[in-house]
Coordinates of C-alpha atoms and ligand atoms in Angstrom, one line a residue:
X22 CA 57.7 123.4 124.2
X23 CA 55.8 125.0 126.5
X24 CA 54.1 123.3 130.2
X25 CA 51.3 120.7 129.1
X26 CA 49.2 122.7 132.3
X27 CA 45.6 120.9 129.8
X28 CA 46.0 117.1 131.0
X29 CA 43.9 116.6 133.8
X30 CA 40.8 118.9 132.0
X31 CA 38.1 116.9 130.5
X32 CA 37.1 119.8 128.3
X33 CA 37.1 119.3 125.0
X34 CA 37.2 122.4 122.6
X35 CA 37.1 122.8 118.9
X36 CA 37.3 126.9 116.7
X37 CA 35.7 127.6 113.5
X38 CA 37.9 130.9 113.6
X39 CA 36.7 133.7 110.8
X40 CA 40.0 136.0 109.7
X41 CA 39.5 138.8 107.9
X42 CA 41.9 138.6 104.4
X43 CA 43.5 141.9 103.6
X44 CA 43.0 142.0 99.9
X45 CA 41.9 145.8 98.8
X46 CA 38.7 144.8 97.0
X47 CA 36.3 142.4 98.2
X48 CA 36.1 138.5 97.4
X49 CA 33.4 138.7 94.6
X50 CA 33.4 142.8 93.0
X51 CA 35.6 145.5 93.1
X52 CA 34.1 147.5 95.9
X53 CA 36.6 148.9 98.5
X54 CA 37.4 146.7 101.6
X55 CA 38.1 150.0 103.2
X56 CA 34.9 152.1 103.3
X57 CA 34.0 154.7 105.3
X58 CA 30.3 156.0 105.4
X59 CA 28.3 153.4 105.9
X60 CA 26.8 151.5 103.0
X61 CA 29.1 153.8 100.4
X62 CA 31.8 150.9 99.3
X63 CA 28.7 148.7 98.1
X64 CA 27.3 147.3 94.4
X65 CA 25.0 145.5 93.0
X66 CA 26.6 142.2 93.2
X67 CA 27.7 143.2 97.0
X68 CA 23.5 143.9 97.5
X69 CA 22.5 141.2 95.8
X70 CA 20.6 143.0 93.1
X71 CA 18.7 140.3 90.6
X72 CA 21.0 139.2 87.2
X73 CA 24.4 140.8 89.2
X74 CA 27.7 138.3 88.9
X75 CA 30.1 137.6 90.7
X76 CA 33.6 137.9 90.1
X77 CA 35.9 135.7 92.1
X78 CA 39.5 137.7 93.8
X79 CA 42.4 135.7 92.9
X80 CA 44.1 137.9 95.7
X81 CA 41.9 136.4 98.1
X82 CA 42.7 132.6 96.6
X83 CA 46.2 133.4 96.6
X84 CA 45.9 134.4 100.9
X85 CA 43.7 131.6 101.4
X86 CA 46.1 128.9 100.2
X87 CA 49.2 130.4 101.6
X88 CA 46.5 130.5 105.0
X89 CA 46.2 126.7 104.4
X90 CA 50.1 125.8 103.4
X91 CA 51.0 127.0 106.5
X92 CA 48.7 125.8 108.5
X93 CA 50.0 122.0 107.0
X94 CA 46.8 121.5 105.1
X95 CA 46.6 119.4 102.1
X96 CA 45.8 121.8 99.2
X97 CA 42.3 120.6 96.7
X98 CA 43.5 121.6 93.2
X99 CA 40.5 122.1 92.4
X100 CA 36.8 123.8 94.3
X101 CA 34.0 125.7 93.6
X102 CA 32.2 128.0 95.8
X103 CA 28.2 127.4 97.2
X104 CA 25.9 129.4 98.3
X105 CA 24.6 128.7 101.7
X106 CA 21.3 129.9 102.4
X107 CA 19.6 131.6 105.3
X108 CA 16.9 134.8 105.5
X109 CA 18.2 137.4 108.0
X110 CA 19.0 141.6 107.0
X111 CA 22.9 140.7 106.9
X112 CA 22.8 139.0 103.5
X113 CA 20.9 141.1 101.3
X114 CA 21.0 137.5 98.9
X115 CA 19.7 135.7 101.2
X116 CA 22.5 133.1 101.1
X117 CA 26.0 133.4 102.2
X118 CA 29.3 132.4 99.3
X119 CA 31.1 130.4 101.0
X120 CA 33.0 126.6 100.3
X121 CA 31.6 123.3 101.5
X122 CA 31.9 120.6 99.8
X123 CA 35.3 121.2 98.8
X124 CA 37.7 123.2 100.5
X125 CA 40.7 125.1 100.0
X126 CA 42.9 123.6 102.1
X127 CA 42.2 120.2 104.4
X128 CA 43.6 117.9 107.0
X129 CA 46.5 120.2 108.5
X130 CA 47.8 120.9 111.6
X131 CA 49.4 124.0 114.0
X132 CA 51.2 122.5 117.3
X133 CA 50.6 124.1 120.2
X134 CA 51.9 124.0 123.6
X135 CA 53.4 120.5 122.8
X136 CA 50.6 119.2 120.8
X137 CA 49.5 118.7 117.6
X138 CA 46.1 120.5 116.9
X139 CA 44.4 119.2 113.9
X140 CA 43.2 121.2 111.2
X141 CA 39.8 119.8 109.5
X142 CA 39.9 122.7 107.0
X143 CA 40.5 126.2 105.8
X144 CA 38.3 128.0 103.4
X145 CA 37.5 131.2 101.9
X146 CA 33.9 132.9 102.4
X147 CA 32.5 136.0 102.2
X148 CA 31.4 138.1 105.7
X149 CA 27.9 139.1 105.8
X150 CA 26.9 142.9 106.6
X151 CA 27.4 144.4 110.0
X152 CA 24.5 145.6 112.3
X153 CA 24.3 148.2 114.4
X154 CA 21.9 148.1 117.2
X155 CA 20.4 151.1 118.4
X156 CA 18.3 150.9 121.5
X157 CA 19.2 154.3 123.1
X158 CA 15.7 154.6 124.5
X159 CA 12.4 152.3 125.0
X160 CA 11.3 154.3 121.8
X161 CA 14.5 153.1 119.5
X162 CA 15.0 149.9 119.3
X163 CA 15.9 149.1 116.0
X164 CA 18.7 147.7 113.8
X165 CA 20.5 149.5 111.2
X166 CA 22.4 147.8 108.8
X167 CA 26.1 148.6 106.9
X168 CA 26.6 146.4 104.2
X169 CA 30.2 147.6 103.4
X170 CA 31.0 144.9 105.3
X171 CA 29.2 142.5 102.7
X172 CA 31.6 140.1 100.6
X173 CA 34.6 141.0 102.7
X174 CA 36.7 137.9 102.2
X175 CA 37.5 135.8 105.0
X176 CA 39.3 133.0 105.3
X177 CA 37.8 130.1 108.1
X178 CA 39.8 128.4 110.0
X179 CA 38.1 124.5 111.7
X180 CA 40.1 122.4 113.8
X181 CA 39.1 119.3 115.3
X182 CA 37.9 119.2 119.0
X183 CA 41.1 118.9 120.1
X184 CA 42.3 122.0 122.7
X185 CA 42.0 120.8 126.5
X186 CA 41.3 124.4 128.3
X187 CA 39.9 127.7 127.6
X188 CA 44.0 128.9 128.2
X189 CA 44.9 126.3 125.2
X190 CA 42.4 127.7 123.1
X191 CA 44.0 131.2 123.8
X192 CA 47.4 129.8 122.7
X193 CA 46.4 128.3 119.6
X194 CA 44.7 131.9 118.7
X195 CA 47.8 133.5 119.8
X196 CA 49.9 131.6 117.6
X197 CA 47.5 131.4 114.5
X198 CA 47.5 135.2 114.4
X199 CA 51.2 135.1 114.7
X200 CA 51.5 132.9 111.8
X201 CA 48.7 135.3 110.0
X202 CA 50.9 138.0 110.4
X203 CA 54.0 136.6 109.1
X204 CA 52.6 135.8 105.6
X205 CA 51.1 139.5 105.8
X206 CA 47.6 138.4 104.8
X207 CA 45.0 139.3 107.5
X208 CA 43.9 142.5 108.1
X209 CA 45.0 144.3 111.9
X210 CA 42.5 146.6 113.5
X211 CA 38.9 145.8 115.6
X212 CA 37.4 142.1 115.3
X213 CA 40.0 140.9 113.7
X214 CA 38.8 137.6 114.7
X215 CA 35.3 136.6 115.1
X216 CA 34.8 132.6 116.2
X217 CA 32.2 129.9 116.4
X218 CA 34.0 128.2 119.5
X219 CA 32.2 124.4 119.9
X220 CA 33.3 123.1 123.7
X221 CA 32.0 120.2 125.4
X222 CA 32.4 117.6 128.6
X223 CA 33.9 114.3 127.7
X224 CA 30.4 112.3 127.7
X225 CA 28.3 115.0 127.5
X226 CA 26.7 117.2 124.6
X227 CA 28.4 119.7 122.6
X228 CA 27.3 123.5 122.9
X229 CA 28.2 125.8 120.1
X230 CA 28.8 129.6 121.3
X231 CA 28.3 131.7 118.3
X232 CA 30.3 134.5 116.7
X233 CA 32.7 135.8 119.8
X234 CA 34.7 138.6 118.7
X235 CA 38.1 139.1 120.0
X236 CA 40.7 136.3 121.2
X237 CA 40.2 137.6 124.5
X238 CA 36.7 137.1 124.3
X239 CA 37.0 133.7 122.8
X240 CA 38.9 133.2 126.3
X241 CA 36.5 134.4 128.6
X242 CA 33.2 133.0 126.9
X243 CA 35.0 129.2 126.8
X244 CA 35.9 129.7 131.1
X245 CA 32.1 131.1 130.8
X246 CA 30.7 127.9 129.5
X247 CA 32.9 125.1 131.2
X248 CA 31.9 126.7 134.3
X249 CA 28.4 126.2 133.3
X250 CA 28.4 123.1 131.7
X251 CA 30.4 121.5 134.7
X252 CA 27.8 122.8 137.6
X253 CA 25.1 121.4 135.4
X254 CA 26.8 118.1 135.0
X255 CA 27.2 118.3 139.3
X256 CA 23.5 118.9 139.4
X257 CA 22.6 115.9 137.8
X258 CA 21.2 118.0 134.8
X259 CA 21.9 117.2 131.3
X260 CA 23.8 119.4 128.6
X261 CA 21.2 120.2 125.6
X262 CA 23.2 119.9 122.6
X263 CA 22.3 124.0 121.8
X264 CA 23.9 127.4 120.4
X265 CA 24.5 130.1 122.5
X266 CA 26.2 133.9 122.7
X267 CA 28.5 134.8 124.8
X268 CA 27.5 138.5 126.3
X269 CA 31.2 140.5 126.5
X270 CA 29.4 142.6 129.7
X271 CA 28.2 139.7 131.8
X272 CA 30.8 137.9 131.3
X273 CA 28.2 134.8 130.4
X274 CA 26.1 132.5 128.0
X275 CA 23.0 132.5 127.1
X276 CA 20.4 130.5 124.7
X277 CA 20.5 131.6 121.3
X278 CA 18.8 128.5 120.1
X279 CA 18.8 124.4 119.8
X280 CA 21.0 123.5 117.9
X281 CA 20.1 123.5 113.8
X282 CA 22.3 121.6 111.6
X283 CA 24.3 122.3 108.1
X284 CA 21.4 120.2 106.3
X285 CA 19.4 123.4 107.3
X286 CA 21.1 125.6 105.3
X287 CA 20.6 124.1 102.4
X288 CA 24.2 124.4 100.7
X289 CA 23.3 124.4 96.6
X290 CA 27.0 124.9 93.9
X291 CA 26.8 128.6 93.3
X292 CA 26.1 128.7 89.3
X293 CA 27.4 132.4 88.9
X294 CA 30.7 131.1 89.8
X295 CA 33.5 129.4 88.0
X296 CA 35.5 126.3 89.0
X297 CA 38.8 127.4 90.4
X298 CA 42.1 125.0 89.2
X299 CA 44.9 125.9 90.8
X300 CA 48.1 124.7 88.3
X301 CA 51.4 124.0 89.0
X302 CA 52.9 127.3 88.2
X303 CA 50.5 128.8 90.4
X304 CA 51.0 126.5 93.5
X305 CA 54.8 127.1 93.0
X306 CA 54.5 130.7 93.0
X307 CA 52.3 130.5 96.2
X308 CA 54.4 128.0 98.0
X309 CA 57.0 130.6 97.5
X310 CA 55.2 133.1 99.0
X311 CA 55.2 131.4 102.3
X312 CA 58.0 132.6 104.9
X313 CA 59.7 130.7 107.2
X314 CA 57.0 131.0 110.4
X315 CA 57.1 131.5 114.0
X316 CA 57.8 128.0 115.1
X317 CA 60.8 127.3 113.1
X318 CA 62.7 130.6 113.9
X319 CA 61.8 130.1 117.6
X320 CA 64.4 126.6 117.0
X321 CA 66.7 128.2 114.9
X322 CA 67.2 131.5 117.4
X323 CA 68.0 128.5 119.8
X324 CA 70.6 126.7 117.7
X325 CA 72.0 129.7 115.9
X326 CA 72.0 132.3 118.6
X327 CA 72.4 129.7 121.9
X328 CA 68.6 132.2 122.6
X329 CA 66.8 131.0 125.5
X330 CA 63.7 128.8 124.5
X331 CA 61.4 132.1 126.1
X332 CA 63.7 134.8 124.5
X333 CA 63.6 133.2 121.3
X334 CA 59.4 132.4 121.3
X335 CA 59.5 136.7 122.1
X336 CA 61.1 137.6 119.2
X337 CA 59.3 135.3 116.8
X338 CA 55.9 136.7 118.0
X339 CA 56.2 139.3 115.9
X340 CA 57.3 139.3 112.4
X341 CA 58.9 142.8 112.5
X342 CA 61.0 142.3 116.1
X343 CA 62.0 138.8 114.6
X344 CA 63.9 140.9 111.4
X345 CA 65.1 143.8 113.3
X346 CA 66.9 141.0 115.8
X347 CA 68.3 139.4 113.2
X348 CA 70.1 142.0 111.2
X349 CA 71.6 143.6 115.1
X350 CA 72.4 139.8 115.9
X351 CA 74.5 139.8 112.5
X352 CA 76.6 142.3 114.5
X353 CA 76.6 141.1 117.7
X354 CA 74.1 138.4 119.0
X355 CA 74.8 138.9 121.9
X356 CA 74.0 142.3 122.2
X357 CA 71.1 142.0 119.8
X358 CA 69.7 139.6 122.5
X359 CA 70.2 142.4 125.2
X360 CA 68.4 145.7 122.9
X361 CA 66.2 144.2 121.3
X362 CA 64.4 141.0 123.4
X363 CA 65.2 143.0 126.7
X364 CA 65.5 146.3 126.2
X365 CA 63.4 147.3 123.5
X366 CA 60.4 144.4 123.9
X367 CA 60.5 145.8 128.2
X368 CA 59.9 149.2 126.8
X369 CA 57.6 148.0 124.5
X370 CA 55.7 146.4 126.9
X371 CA 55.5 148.9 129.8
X372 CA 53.6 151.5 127.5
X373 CA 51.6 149.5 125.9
X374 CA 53.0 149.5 122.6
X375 CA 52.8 147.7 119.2
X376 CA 56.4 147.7 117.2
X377 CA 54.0 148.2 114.2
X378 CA 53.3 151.8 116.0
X379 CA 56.8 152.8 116.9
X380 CA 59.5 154.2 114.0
X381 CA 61.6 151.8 115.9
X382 CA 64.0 149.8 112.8
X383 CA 66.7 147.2 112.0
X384 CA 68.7 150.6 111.1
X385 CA 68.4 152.4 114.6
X386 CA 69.1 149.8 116.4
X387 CA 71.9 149.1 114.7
X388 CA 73.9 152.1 114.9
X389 CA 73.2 151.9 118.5
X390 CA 74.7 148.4 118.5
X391 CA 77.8 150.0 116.8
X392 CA 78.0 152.7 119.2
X393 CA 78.2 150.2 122.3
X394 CA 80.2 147.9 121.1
X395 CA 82.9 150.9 120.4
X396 CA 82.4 152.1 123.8
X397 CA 80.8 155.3 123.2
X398 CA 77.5 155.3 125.2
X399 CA 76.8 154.4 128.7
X400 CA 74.5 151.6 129.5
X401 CA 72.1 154.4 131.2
X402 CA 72.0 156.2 128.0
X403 CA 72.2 153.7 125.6
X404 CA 68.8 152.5 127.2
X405 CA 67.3 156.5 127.5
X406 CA 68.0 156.6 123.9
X407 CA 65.7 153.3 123.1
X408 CA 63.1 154.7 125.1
X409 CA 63.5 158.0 122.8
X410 CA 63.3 155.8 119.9
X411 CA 60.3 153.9 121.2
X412 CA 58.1 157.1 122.3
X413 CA 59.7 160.0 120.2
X414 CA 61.4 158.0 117.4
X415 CA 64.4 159.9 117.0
X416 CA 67.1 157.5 116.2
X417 CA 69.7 156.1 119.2
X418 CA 72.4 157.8 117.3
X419 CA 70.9 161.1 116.4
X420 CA 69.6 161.3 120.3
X421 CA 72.7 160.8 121.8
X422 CA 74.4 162.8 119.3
X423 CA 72.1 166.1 120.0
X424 CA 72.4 165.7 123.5
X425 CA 76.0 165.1 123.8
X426 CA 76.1 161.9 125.3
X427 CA 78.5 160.3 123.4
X428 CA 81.6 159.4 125.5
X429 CA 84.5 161.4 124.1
X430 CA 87.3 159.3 123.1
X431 CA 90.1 161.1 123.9
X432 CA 93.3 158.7 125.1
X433 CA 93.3 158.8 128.4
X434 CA 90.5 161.5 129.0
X435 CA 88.5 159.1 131.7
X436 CA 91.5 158.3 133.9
X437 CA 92.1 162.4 133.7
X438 CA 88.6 162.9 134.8
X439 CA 89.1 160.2 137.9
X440 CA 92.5 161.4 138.9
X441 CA 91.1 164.7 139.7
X442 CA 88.6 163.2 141.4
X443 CA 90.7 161.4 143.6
X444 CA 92.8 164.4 144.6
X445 CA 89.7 166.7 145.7
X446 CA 88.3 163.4 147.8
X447 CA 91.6 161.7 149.4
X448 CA 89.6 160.3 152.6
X449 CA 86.9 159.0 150.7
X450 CA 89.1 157.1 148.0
X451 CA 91.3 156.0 151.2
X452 CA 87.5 154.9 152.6
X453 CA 87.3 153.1 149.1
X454 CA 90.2 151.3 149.3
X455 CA 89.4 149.9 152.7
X456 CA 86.5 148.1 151.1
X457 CA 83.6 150.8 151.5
X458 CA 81.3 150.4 149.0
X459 CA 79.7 153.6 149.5
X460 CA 82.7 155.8 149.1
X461 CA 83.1 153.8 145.8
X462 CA 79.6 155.0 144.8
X463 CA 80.2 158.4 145.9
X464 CA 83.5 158.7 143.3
X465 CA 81.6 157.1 140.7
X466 CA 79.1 159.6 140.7
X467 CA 81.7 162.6 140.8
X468 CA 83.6 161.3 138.1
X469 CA 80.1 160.8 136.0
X470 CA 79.0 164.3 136.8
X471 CA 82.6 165.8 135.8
X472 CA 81.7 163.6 132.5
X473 CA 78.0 165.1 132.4
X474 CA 77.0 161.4 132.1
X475 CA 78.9 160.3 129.1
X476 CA 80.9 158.0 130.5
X477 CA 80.2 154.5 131.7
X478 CA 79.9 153.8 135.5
X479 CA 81.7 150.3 135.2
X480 CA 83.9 151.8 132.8
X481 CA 84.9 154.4 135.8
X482 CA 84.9 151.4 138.1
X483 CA 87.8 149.1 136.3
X484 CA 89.6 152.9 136.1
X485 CA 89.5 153.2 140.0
X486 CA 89.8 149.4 141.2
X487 CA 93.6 150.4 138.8
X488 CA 94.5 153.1 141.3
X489 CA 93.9 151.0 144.5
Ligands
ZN505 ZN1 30.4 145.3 95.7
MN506 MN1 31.8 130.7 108.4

């Protein structure tokens, strides 16, 4: 696996990380994960009206434990959801649904970078309201609040303080959201993740930064507060066991306040709710629902493929790239290695592009494959025709058929093409044969604009090294 770069830190860093599940309807009523206008996908259960009742998701249960088998956990057959109480405009019942006596899923584990990262549990929950702060002007300052965002299910994700850097934390996040996105469960888009990110000197007291959205935030607020916590600790000055907020503009902490603890929230068995058993016919059918993951195909790609450890981990980072290698690899690995991990992730990466929002598929690339390994395209144009794919998504084929790129494969139409050549430029082939590489450049080019770029240059090459 990857460098252990962690040893020598003396941080110590645990997640509480809050996923949103992509089920259609909310955890407890039918209202529409998806609304638009704000407060229009909302009921009375969702508002907490008095004598509304909840309705559990079995969509939702189904994510969460599939969440929790894959994260290693061992599953509880049986939990019940409580209500955890606080008084703030987010909740409109003044207590959150969540699980915490028992949960879902317990004791697993995700390695990362070489290590074992425990898993304390996973469990499902509902997300609280959104609020939007207005304070435009010294005259509005004032909170609005959306509550379509009210008993959208999440699943929560706790692992032991066990990541040794800020960059650790980052991978596990990375690889957690890989693994996410392989069981198709967790909704893409903004704040996909929100965490609770608890990081502490060996020795010294734990600080709790609250509610950081974005993996990339979760980054930069845990470099914020180690760089805090460790000039306090070279002062002299002692780490108040506290929750803070991470402020994405300053790049800093800040006090939110001392530390409370779960006792204050009062956690009570949520009455409205029914226990949840999960049988043996269900956990079979969720088991089966669980694909092989990330880790695994990065050591099969090795074995199978004889990938490169850093080839393979790029391909299994995303679900999609990972299938449309595979069927081009059933054709020709080696080539599959070459358009898809190279090619196609290079182009990928230079404009800042998801696969997800390409047209880019196991088909195209394919028949691309096909065409190279019958000799037809040019490496040149072979790679202009991914880029096509990539920003335009026409097919390879269809591109290089419209633009007449294919080379033609009649016998002995290349060495035609580089005869001719040869005659019109004696000196320069007799400067070719005397070893100048230039001269060789210079036929190669003729014989490609003769071909109006549809044949391969080192195809040209092996025809002119025959006529030395
Ligand atoms: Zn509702
Ligand atoms: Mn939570």
């Amino acid at each position: 696996m990857a460098q252990r770069t962690h040893q020598k830190s003396k941080v110590v860093i645990g997640l509480e990380c809050h996923v949103q599940l992509n089920t259609n309807s909310k955890l407890f009523c039918g209202c529409p994960t998806k609304g638009e206008e704000p407060n229009t996908a909302v009921c009375e259960v969702c508002l907490g009206m008095p004598g509304s009742k909840p309705v559990l998701n079995k969509k939702a249960v189904d994510f969460g434990l599939m969440v929790a088998l894959a994260l290693n956990c061992k599953i509880n057959e049986k939990f019940f959801f409580s209500r955890k109480s606080y008084f703030y405009p987010d909740l409109a019942k003044n207590y959150q649904t969540t699980q915490y006596e028992i949960p879902i899923g317990k004791e697993g584990y995700l390695e990362v970078d070489g290590k074992k990262i425990r898993i304390t549990r996973v469990h499902l929950e509902e997300d609280p309201a959104s609020l939007v702060h207005e304070s435009g002007t010294k005259e509005s300052n004032y909170s609005l609040v959306d509550y379509n965002r009210s008993g959208i299910p999440l699943v929560e994700i706790v692992t032991e303080p066990e990541l040794e850097s800020p960059e650790h934390a980052r991978h596990f996040l990375d690889l957690l959201l890989t693994n996410l996105n392989y069981l198709g469960v967790y909704s893409h888009g903004e704040g996909v993740l929100k965490a609770d990110c608890n990081i502490s000197i060996k020795g010294s007291s734990r600080v709790e930064i609250k509610n950081v959205t974005g993996f990339k935030a979760v980054e930069s607020a845990l470099i914020a507060e180690e760089k805090r916590q460790k000039e306090l600790i070279e002062k002299g000055e002692k780490i108040e066991m506290e929750t803070r907020g991470f402020d994405a503009k300053t790049n800093s902490t800040y006090l939110m306040r001392k530390k409370e603890t779960e006792e204050d929230y009062g956690f009570i068995a949520d009455p409205d709710l029914v226990k949840v058993e999960i049988d043996s016919g269900w956990m079979k059918e969720i088991k089966a629902k669980v694909p092989e993951l990330a880790d695994s195909k990065v050591k099969r790609f090795v074995k199978e493929f004889g990938l490169k450890e850093y080839d393979a981990k790029v391909l299994a980072s995303n679900k999609t790239l990972s299938e449309i290698f595979e069927e081009a690899a059933k054709l020709d690995s080696k080539l599959a290695v070459r358009f898809v991990s190279r090619e196609l992730m290079g182009i990928l990466n230079y404009n800042k592009l998801k696969i997800g929002e390409t047209k880019v598929n196991a088909i195209g690339i394919i028949g691309l494959i096909e065409l190279v390994k019958a000799g037809k395209v040019s490496d040149k144009n072979a790679k202009e025709s991914i880029i096509k794919y990539v920003l335009k998504g026409v097919s390879p084929k269809e591109f290089l058929e419209k633009n007449n790129l294919l080379i033609e494969s009649i016998p002995g139409g290349l060495e035609k093409i580089v005869d001719e050549v040869v005659e019109k430029n004696k000196s320069v082939f007799d400067d070719y044969k005397q070893g100048n590489s230039k001269s060789l450049n210079f036929l190669i080019g003729q014989v490609m604009r003769k071909m109006q770029g549809k044949a391969d240059a080192r195809q040209v090459q092996k025809v002119l090294e025959n006529l030395k």
